[in-house]
Amino acid sequence: MLKIALVMRATVAEISLKNLTHNIGQIKAHLKPGVKLCIAVKADAYGHGAVPCARTVLASGADFLAVATVDEGMELRNAGIQAPILVLSLCTPSEVADVVRHTLTPLVFDEDYILLFAQAARRAGKKGFPVHLAVDTGMGRIGCFPEEASALARLITEAEQGSLSLGGMCTHFAASDSATAQDADYTKAQFERFTHAIEQVRLAGIAPGICHCANSAASLEKPEYHLDMARSGITAYGYYPDGKPRSYYAARGDSLDLRPVMTLSTQVVSVRRLKKGMSVSYGHTWTAPHDTYIGVLPVGYADGLLRRFAPFLRVAVGGKSYPVRGRICMDQCMIELGPLSATEAAALRWQRAVLFGDSASGALCDAQLLADETGTISYEVTSAITKRVPRVFDAAGIS
Ligand SMILES: *Cc1c(COP(=O)(O)O)cnc(C)c1O
């Protein structure tokens, strides 16, 4: 167990590094031979714990890591991780020196930004510090336009007497996880603009470095978009891109098997008898239609168990499914255990209760189900689990 705490609260996010390793194996099996793999461990590895997840994916054969912020990159470096780390989001001038000092790999795409890094690299005495040139082919977020790529590639290689080098080129798809023909065409057009930009850089006599554009969805379904490296995130954590079910892949003759890495669990801390007509939680939105028992769970929306999940959670206690009753509070919620004998009720106290995650860990619903029912995506469900919830890791020897 990673977290050294004198007291461990009942509510924990159990992180199966075993499932993470399994998922990396599944992703790698979908890559063409020789294609590198970059795993996104941004946002604390989508809520799963960046350092242990980073170590595990590297041990399972990932080549690169990707973070969003400089801070996140520094956390990995401070933990002794030496693999290349892409910084996917932009930083401010005040963070540039730290990017260089910690050998993080920024995405660059305009003259000012390139010069900031070139100067910082020169001041740090670096030659050929690698940066990746981001190309905006249709995401409308960051990147240069394809026609600017060769001039910017030249600037990268020439600024400040060669303090930088072009380590790679990348673009990001806006809709590669969609199954519609229209979106497939959009992605194809993005890919063509990207390969055109790469070609222009080559024609200018500059080696484009590692070229990458495939996210989770494209990595699994579109080998023609792999280029030199795939960038996967959500699949590593056990969820299918765009919530496509396993059966979608099976229908394509693909036995892809992803396993949720996070299981949110807690303990029943109180079992209370409620008489018919008594109400539960804020707004007394639920009133017992019969004499029943209520279990109190010490987990709430401040842990990331969002209020809107209440109607869809199937909380597992001893393998049985129990509904949430009333509103989820900040720190607690209530499940209905049903009419019980006093002995049965007493036996349920202190039992483990599983909110969502891996069925092999006892969960009866997963982040995908909660996302589908509440109009969001699995990414948001796992990354919303707050830092108050200790992450508990399964594999000994990885810390
Ligand atoms: C987060 C991110 C990824 C990974 O996306 P998934 O959909 O989780 O595979 C890839 N590339 C970029 C630029 C990202 O920001």
Short mmCIF file of C-alpha atoms and ligand atoms in Angstrom, two decimals:
data_model
loop_
_atom_site.label_atom_id
_atom_site.label_comp_id
_atom_site.label_asym_id
_atom_site.label_seq_id
_atom_site.Cartn_x
_atom_site.Cartn_y
_atom_site.Cartn_z
CA MET A 1 0.00 0.00 0.00
CA LEU A 2 1.45 3.32 -1.07
CA LYS A 3 -0.10 5.79 1.22
CA ILE A 4 1.50 5.85 4.60
CA ALA A 5 -1.28 7.05 6.81
CA LEU A 6 -1.88 6.43 10.47
CA VAL A 7 -5.57 6.30 9.80
CA MET A 8 -7.06 5.09 6.54
CA ARG A 9 -10.62 6.20 5.99
CA ALA A 10 -13.13 3.67 4.74
CA THR A 11 -13.56 5.32 1.36
CA VAL A 12 -10.74 4.44 -1.04
CA ALA A 13 -10.10 4.26 -4.75
CA GLU A 14 -8.64 0.80 -5.27
CA ILE A 15 -6.25 1.00 -8.21
CA SER A 16 -5.52 -2.27 -9.95
CA LEU A 17 -2.07 -1.92 -11.49
CA LYS A 18 -2.61 -5.48 -12.65
CA ASN A 19 -5.54 -4.32 -14.80
CA LEU A 20 -3.47 -1.36 -16.00
CA THR A 21 -0.73 -3.76 -17.14
CA HIS A 22 -3.35 -5.93 -18.81
CA ASN A 23 -4.84 -2.93 -20.66
CA ILE A 24 -1.41 -1.79 -21.89
CA GLY A 25 -0.92 -5.30 -23.29
CA GLN A 26 -4.26 -5.00 -25.09
CA ILE A 27 -3.33 -1.60 -26.54
CA LYS A 28 0.12 -2.78 -27.64
CA ALA A 29 -1.41 -5.79 -29.37
CA HIS A 30 -3.33 -3.32 -31.57
CA LEU A 31 -0.25 -1.34 -32.62
CA LYS A 32 1.65 -2.05 -35.78
CA PRO A 33 5.14 -3.43 -35.10
CA GLY A 34 7.65 -0.73 -34.22
CA VAL A 35 5.03 1.89 -33.29
CA LYS A 36 5.91 3.59 -30.01
CA LEU A 37 3.33 4.06 -27.28
CA CYS A 38 2.75 7.23 -25.29
CA ILE A 39 0.37 6.98 -22.33
CA ALA A 40 -1.44 10.07 -21.05
CA VAL A 41 -0.97 10.28 -17.28
CA LYS A 42 -2.27 13.85 -17.12
CA ALA A 43 -4.73 14.87 -14.42
CA ASP A 44 -3.13 12.43 -11.98
CA ALA A 45 -3.52 9.64 -14.53
CA TYR A 46 -7.22 10.45 -15.06
CA GLY A 47 -7.62 10.27 -11.27
CA HIS A 48 -5.77 6.99 -10.80
CA GLY A 49 -2.48 8.29 -9.33
CA ALA A 50 0.19 9.56 -11.72
CA VAL A 51 3.43 8.15 -10.30
CA PRO A 52 2.44 4.50 -9.75
CA CYS A 53 0.52 4.45 -13.03
CA ALA A 54 3.47 5.98 -14.90
CA ARG A 55 5.87 3.39 -13.47
CA THR A 56 3.49 0.58 -14.32
CA VAL A 57 2.88 1.63 -17.92
CA LEU A 58 6.61 2.09 -18.52
CA ALA A 59 7.30 -1.35 -17.05
CA SER A 60 4.59 -2.69 -19.39
CA GLY A 61 6.28 -1.28 -22.47
CA ALA A 62 5.12 2.32 -22.92
CA ASP A 63 7.83 4.57 -24.37
CA PHE A 64 6.54 8.08 -23.59
CA LEU A 65 4.33 9.68 -20.97
CA ALA A 66 2.10 12.69 -21.51
CA VAL A 67 1.02 15.28 -18.94
CA ALA A 68 -0.98 18.48 -19.22
CA THR A 69 0.96 20.79 -16.92
CA VAL A 70 4.59 21.45 -16.05
CA ASP A 71 3.78 20.63 -12.42
CA GLU A 72 2.56 17.20 -13.41
CA GLY A 73 5.77 16.60 -15.35
CA MET A 74 7.89 17.71 -12.39
CA GLU A 75 6.02 15.33 -10.09
CA LEU A 76 7.09 12.43 -12.33
CA ARG A 77 10.69 13.64 -12.60
CA ASN A 78 10.89 14.16 -8.83
CA ALA A 79 9.79 10.54 -8.44
CA GLY A 80 12.81 9.51 -10.52
CA ILE A 81 10.98 8.73 -13.76
CA GLN A 82 13.33 9.21 -16.72
CA ALA A 83 11.15 8.41 -19.74
CA PRO A 84 10.38 11.23 -22.20
CA ILE A 85 7.41 13.30 -21.01
CA LEU A 86 5.28 15.36 -23.41
CA VAL A 87 3.57 18.45 -21.99
CA LEU A 88 0.33 18.58 -23.96
CA SER A 89 -1.04 21.90 -22.73
CA LEU A 90 0.58 25.30 -22.89
CA CYS A 91 2.59 26.85 -20.13
CA THR A 92 3.38 30.47 -19.28
CA PRO A 93 6.80 32.15 -19.67
CA SER A 94 7.38 31.72 -15.92
CA GLU A 95 7.28 27.91 -16.32
CA VAL A 96 9.57 27.61 -19.31
CA ALA A 97 12.81 27.31 -17.34
CA ASP A 98 11.34 24.41 -15.37
CA VAL A 99 10.35 22.61 -18.57
CA VAL A 100 13.98 22.75 -19.67
CA ARG A 101 15.46 21.97 -16.24
CA HIS A 102 13.29 18.86 -15.90
CA THR A 103 13.77 17.79 -19.52
CA LEU A 104 10.06 17.84 -20.30
CA THR A 105 9.09 17.94 -23.97
CA PRO A 106 6.80 20.86 -24.82
CA LEU A 107 4.46 21.13 -27.79
CA VAL A 108 5.31 24.34 -29.63
CA PHE A 109 3.67 26.04 -32.60
CA ASP A 110 4.33 29.75 -32.88
CA GLU A 111 7.35 31.95 -33.17
CA ASP A 112 7.16 33.62 -29.74
CA TYR A 113 6.66 30.36 -27.94
CA ILE A 114 9.51 28.67 -29.82
CA LEU A 115 11.85 31.55 -29.01
CA LEU A 116 10.98 31.39 -25.31
CA PHE A 117 12.11 27.76 -25.23
CA ALA A 118 15.13 28.41 -27.43
CA GLN A 119 16.34 31.13 -25.05
CA ALA A 120 15.67 29.04 -21.95
CA ALA A 121 17.52 26.07 -23.49
CA ARG A 122 20.50 28.27 -24.43
CA ARG A 123 20.62 29.76 -20.91
CA ALA A 124 20.62 26.25 -19.51
CA GLY A 125 23.53 25.39 -21.83
CA LYS A 126 21.50 22.87 -23.88
CA LYS A 127 22.11 21.94 -27.49
CA GLY A 128 19.34 20.31 -29.47
CA PHE A 129 16.76 20.30 -26.65
CA PRO A 130 13.82 18.40 -28.24
CA VAL A 131 10.44 20.03 -28.74
CA HIS A 132 7.49 18.70 -30.73
CA LEU A 133 5.77 20.87 -33.33
CA ALA A 134 1.98 20.75 -32.91
CA VAL A 135 -0.11 21.18 -36.05
CA ASP A 136 -3.78 22.21 -35.91
CA THR A 137 -5.49 20.14 -38.57
CA GLY A 138 -9.04 20.61 -37.31
CA MET A 139 -9.17 20.52 -33.53
CA GLY A 140 -9.05 24.31 -33.24
CA ARG A 141 -7.16 24.16 -29.96
CA ILE A 142 -3.40 24.41 -30.24
CA GLY A 143 -1.01 24.03 -33.17
CA CYS A 144 0.26 25.91 -36.18
CA PHE A 145 -1.59 25.69 -39.47
CA PRO A 146 -0.18 23.02 -41.80
CA GLU A 147 1.22 25.60 -44.22
CA GLU A 148 3.27 27.19 -41.41
CA ALA A 149 4.91 23.94 -40.36
CA SER A 150 8.08 24.03 -42.45
CA ALA A 151 8.97 27.62 -41.54
CA LEU A 152 8.45 26.89 -37.86
CA ALA A 153 10.43 23.67 -38.11
CA ARG A 154 13.27 25.72 -39.55
CA LEU A 155 12.99 28.25 -36.72
CA ILE A 156 13.15 25.39 -34.19
CA THR A 157 16.34 24.03 -35.69
CA GLU A 158 18.02 27.41 -36.16
CA ALA A 159 17.01 29.57 -33.19
CA GLU A 160 19.70 30.45 -30.63
CA GLN A 161 22.47 28.53 -32.40
CA GLY A 162 20.69 25.21 -32.29
CA SER A 163 19.62 25.15 -28.65
CA LEU A 164 16.46 23.28 -29.77
CA SER A 165 15.79 20.36 -32.05
CA LEU A 166 12.64 19.06 -33.72
CA GLY A 167 11.96 15.92 -31.70
CA GLY A 168 8.63 15.23 -33.33
CA MET A 169 5.44 16.50 -34.91
CA CYS A 170 1.89 15.90 -33.75
CA THR A 171 -1.74 16.71 -34.29
CA HIS A 172 -4.90 15.85 -32.35
CA PHE A 173 -8.10 14.41 -33.81
CA ALA A 174 -11.41 16.04 -32.95
CA ALA A 175 -13.72 13.10 -33.68
CA SER A 176 -11.72 9.91 -34.20
CA ASP A 177 -13.86 8.06 -31.64
CA SER A 178 -17.05 8.61 -33.62
CA ALA A 179 -18.48 5.87 -35.81
CA THR A 180 -20.31 8.14 -38.29
CA ALA A 181 -19.07 8.31 -41.88
CA GLN A 182 -19.00 12.10 -41.68
CA ASP A 183 -16.65 12.04 -38.69
CA ALA A 184 -14.49 9.35 -40.31
CA ASP A 185 -14.09 11.72 -43.30
CA TYR A 186 -13.24 14.58 -40.96
CA THR A 187 -10.54 12.49 -39.29
CA LYS A 188 -9.16 11.38 -42.65
CA ALA A 189 -8.94 15.00 -43.80
CA GLN A 190 -7.12 15.88 -40.56
CA PHE A 191 -4.69 13.03 -41.14
CA GLU A 192 -4.03 14.15 -44.71
CA ARG A 193 -3.35 17.73 -43.63
CA PHE A 194 -0.95 16.39 -41.02
CA THR A 195 0.98 14.12 -43.37
CA HIS A 196 1.15 17.01 -45.85
CA ALA A 197 2.71 19.22 -43.15
CA ILE A 198 5.22 16.45 -42.35
CA GLU A 199 6.08 16.21 -46.03
CA GLN A 200 6.66 19.97 -46.24
CA VAL A 201 9.07 19.77 -43.31
CA ARG A 202 10.92 16.90 -44.99
CA LEU A 203 11.08 18.85 -48.26
CA ALA A 204 12.66 21.71 -46.34
CA GLY A 205 15.44 19.27 -45.47
CA ILE A 206 14.45 18.87 -41.82
CA ALA A 207 13.81 15.49 -40.20
CA PRO A 208 10.34 15.65 -38.61
CA GLY A 209 11.25 13.35 -35.70
CA ILE A 210 8.60 11.18 -34.07
CA CYS A 211 5.25 11.81 -35.78
CA HIS A 212 2.12 11.07 -33.78
CA CYS A 213 -1.61 11.72 -33.98
CA ALA A 214 -3.56 8.61 -32.89
CA ASN A 215 -5.39 8.85 -29.56
CA SER A 216 -7.08 5.84 -27.90
CA ALA A 217 -9.78 5.48 -30.52
CA ALA A 218 -7.49 5.77 -33.55
CA SER A 219 -4.88 3.52 -31.92
CA LEU A 220 -7.40 0.70 -31.71
CA GLU A 221 -9.28 1.12 -34.95
CA LYS A 222 -7.07 2.90 -37.44
CA PRO A 223 -3.62 1.36 -37.85
CA GLU A 224 -3.14 3.56 -40.92
CA TYR A 225 -2.99 6.55 -38.55
CA HIS A 226 -0.36 5.14 -36.20
CA LEU A 227 2.69 6.77 -37.83
CA ASP A 228 5.60 6.56 -35.34
CA MET A 229 3.69 6.66 -32.05
CA ALA A 230 0.20 6.29 -30.60
CA ARG A 231 -1.05 8.41 -27.68
CA SER A 232 -3.53 6.55 -25.52
CA GLY A 233 -5.24 7.56 -22.33
CA ILE A 234 -8.69 6.28 -21.52
CA THR A 235 -8.14 2.74 -22.80
CA ALA A 236 -5.20 2.33 -20.40
CA TYR A 237 -7.60 2.99 -17.54
CA GLY A 238 -10.02 0.38 -18.83
CA TYR A 239 -12.71 2.28 -20.71
CA TYR A 240 -13.65 2.04 -24.36
CA PRO A 241 -13.33 5.19 -26.49
CA ASP A 242 -16.63 7.01 -26.91
CA GLY A 243 -18.23 4.41 -24.65
CA LYS A 244 -18.41 1.92 -27.49
CA PRO A 245 -19.16 -1.39 -25.82
CA ARG A 246 -16.96 -4.44 -26.03
CA SER A 247 -19.55 -5.91 -28.44
CA TYR A 248 -18.73 -3.15 -30.97
CA TYR A 249 -15.16 -4.44 -31.14
CA ALA A 250 -16.29 -8.06 -31.10
CA ALA A 251 -18.45 -7.33 -34.17
CA ARG A 252 -15.27 -6.14 -35.92
CA GLY A 253 -13.62 -9.45 -35.05
CA ASP A 254 -11.59 -7.76 -32.33
CA SER A 255 -11.38 -9.48 -28.95
CA LEU A 256 -10.34 -6.25 -27.19
CA ASP A 257 -10.77 -6.72 -23.45
CA LEU A 258 -10.29 -3.66 -21.25
CA ARG A 259 -10.66 -3.78 -17.47
CA PRO A 260 -11.49 -0.79 -15.27
CA VAL A 261 -8.45 0.14 -13.19
CA MET A 262 -10.29 2.11 -10.52
CA THR A 263 -12.83 0.69 -8.08
CA LEU A 264 -14.39 3.11 -5.62
CA SER A 265 -15.28 1.40 -2.38
CA THR A 266 -16.21 2.23 1.18
CA GLN A 267 -17.74 0.55 4.22
CA VAL A 268 -21.23 0.54 5.67
CA VAL A 269 -20.65 2.58 8.83
CA SER A 270 -24.15 2.45 10.21
CA VAL A 271 -27.28 0.37 9.68
CA ARG A 272 -30.44 2.15 10.82
CA ARG A 273 -34.00 1.02 11.05
CA LEU A 274 -36.41 3.39 9.36
CA LYS A 275 -40.14 3.22 9.92
CA LYS A 276 -42.60 3.59 7.06
CA GLY A 277 -43.15 7.30 6.36
CA MET A 278 -39.69 8.48 7.51
CA SER A 279 -37.60 10.41 4.96
CA VAL A 280 -33.97 10.35 3.93
CA SER A 281 -31.49 13.18 3.20
CA TYR A 282 -31.77 16.81 2.09
CA GLY A 283 -35.07 17.87 0.65
CA HIS A 284 -36.63 14.66 2.08
CA THR A 285 -37.02 13.51 -1.51
CA TRP A 286 -37.42 9.84 -0.55
CA THR A 287 -39.82 8.55 2.06
CA ALA A 288 -39.83 4.93 3.19
CA PRO A 289 -42.93 3.21 1.77
CA HIS A 290 -42.54 0.42 4.36
CA ASP A 291 -40.44 -0.36 7.43
CA THR A 292 -36.90 -0.82 6.17
CA TYR A 293 -33.20 -0.52 6.92
CA ILE A 294 -30.86 2.20 5.66
CA GLY A 295 -27.09 1.81 5.40
CA VAL A 296 -24.97 4.95 5.81
CA LEU A 297 -21.88 5.22 3.60
CA PRO A 298 -19.11 7.76 4.36
CA VAL A 299 -18.75 8.92 0.77
CA GLY A 300 -20.29 11.91 -0.95
CA TYR A 301 -19.97 14.46 -3.70
CA ALA A 302 -16.87 16.01 -2.13
CA ASP A 303 -15.21 12.67 -2.87
CA GLY A 304 -16.38 12.88 -6.48
CA LEU A 305 -19.51 10.76 -6.05
CA LEU A 306 -21.63 13.31 -7.85
CA ARG A 307 -25.21 14.02 -6.77
CA ARG A 308 -26.53 13.22 -10.22
CA PHE A 309 -25.27 9.62 -9.94
CA ALA A 310 -27.79 8.78 -7.21
CA PRO A 311 -30.52 7.19 -9.39
CA PHE A 312 -28.03 5.00 -11.30
CA LEU A 313 -25.65 3.66 -8.66
CA ARG A 314 -26.05 0.01 -7.80
CA VAL A 315 -24.05 -0.22 -4.62
CA ALA A 316 -22.74 -3.72 -3.94
CA VAL A 317 -22.62 -5.06 -0.40
CA GLY A 318 -21.83 -8.72 -0.06
CA GLY A 319 -22.46 -9.17 -3.78
CA LYS A 320 -26.02 -7.79 -3.60
CA SER A 321 -27.22 -4.62 -5.27
CA TYR A 322 -28.67 -1.78 -3.18
CA PRO A 323 -30.12 1.55 -4.39
CA VAL A 324 -29.12 4.97 -3.10
CA ARG A 325 -32.03 6.67 -1.34
CA GLY A 326 -32.39 10.43 -1.20
CA ARG A 327 -29.76 12.91 -2.26
CA ILE A 328 -26.05 12.23 -2.06
CA CYS A 329 -24.63 14.61 0.58
CA MET A 330 -21.18 16.21 0.61
CA ASP A 331 -19.62 13.46 2.76
CA GLN A 332 -22.24 10.73 3.10
CA CYS A 333 -24.97 8.91 1.28
CA MET A 334 -27.59 6.36 2.21
CA ILE A 335 -28.54 3.05 0.62
CA GLU A 336 -31.67 1.05 1.28
CA LEU A 337 -30.90 -2.39 2.64
CA GLY A 338 -34.58 -3.40 2.75
CA PRO A 339 -36.62 -5.13 5.41
CA LEU A 340 -34.21 -7.25 7.47
CA SER A 341 -34.05 -9.11 10.74
CA ALA A 342 -32.07 -7.39 13.48
CA THR A 343 -29.33 -10.04 13.09
CA GLU A 344 -29.11 -9.55 9.31
CA ALA A 345 -28.93 -5.80 9.81
CA ALA A 346 -26.15 -6.08 12.38
CA ALA A 347 -24.17 -8.35 10.04
CA LEU A 348 -24.15 -5.69 7.31
CA ARG A 349 -22.46 -3.07 9.47
CA TRP A 350 -18.75 -2.58 8.58
CA GLN A 351 -19.08 -4.56 5.38
CA ARG A 352 -17.31 -3.35 2.25
CA ALA A 353 -19.58 -1.42 -0.12
CA VAL A 354 -18.54 -1.00 -3.75
CA LEU A 355 -19.78 2.06 -5.63
CA PHE A 356 -18.39 1.58 -9.12
CA GLY A 357 -15.48 0.05 -11.01
CA ASP A 358 -14.23 -3.39 -11.96
CA SER A 359 -16.73 -6.25 -11.70
CA ALA A 360 -13.87 -8.52 -10.62
CA SER A 361 -13.52 -6.24 -7.58
CA GLY A 362 -17.19 -6.62 -6.81
CA ALA A 363 -18.58 -3.56 -8.60
CA LEU A 364 -22.06 -3.77 -10.13
CA CYS A 365 -21.68 -0.63 -12.24
CA ASP A 366 -18.77 1.17 -13.82
CA ALA A 367 -17.76 4.71 -14.75
CA GLN A 368 -19.11 4.16 -18.26
CA LEU A 369 -22.60 3.38 -17.02
CA LEU A 370 -22.62 6.39 -14.70
CA ALA A 371 -21.33 8.56 -17.55
CA ASP A 372 -23.91 7.28 -20.05
CA GLU A 373 -26.75 7.82 -17.60
CA THR A 374 -25.68 11.32 -16.65
CA GLY A 375 -24.64 12.78 -19.99
CA THR A 376 -20.89 12.71 -19.60
CA ILE A 377 -17.88 10.53 -20.41
CA SER A 378 -15.96 7.99 -18.34
CA TYR A 379 -12.94 10.36 -18.26
CA GLU A 380 -14.92 12.84 -16.20
CA VAL A 381 -16.13 10.25 -13.70
CA THR A 382 -12.68 8.90 -12.73
CA SER A 383 -10.86 12.22 -12.83
CA ALA A 384 -13.55 13.76 -10.60
CA ILE A 385 -12.58 11.52 -7.67
CA THR A 386 -11.03 14.08 -5.34
CA LYS A 387 -7.77 13.99 -3.45
CA ARG A 388 -9.58 13.28 -0.19
CA VAL A 389 -9.95 9.69 -1.42
CA PRO A 390 -6.75 7.69 -0.83
CA ARG A 391 -5.57 5.68 -3.82
CA VAL A 392 -4.67 2.16 -2.75
CA PHE A 393 -2.52 0.17 -5.18
CA ASP A 394 -2.54 -3.58 -5.58
CA ALA A 395 0.93 -4.52 -6.76
CA ALA A 396 3.69 -4.88 -4.22
CA GLY A 397 7.07 -3.55 -5.27
CA ILE A 398 5.72 -0.61 -7.26
CA SER A 399 5.49 2.53 -5.20
C1 LIG B 1 -5.53 13.42 -23.44
C2 LIG B 1 -4.92 13.36 -24.76
C3 LIG B 1 -4.73 12.13 -25.41
C4 LIG B 1 -5.29 10.83 -24.90
O1 LIG B 1 -6.68 10.83 -25.20
P1 LIG B 1 -7.59 9.52 -24.97
O2 LIG B 1 -8.87 9.85 -25.62
O3 LIG B 1 -7.73 9.38 -23.48
O4 LIG B 1 -6.86 8.40 -25.59
C5 LIG B 1 -4.04 12.13 -26.61
N1 LIG B 1 -3.56 13.29 -27.13
C6 LIG B 1 -3.76 14.50 -26.55
C7 LIG B 1 -3.21 15.72 -27.18
C8 LIG B 1 -4.45 14.58 -25.35
O5 LIG B 1 -4.66 15.77 -24.79
#
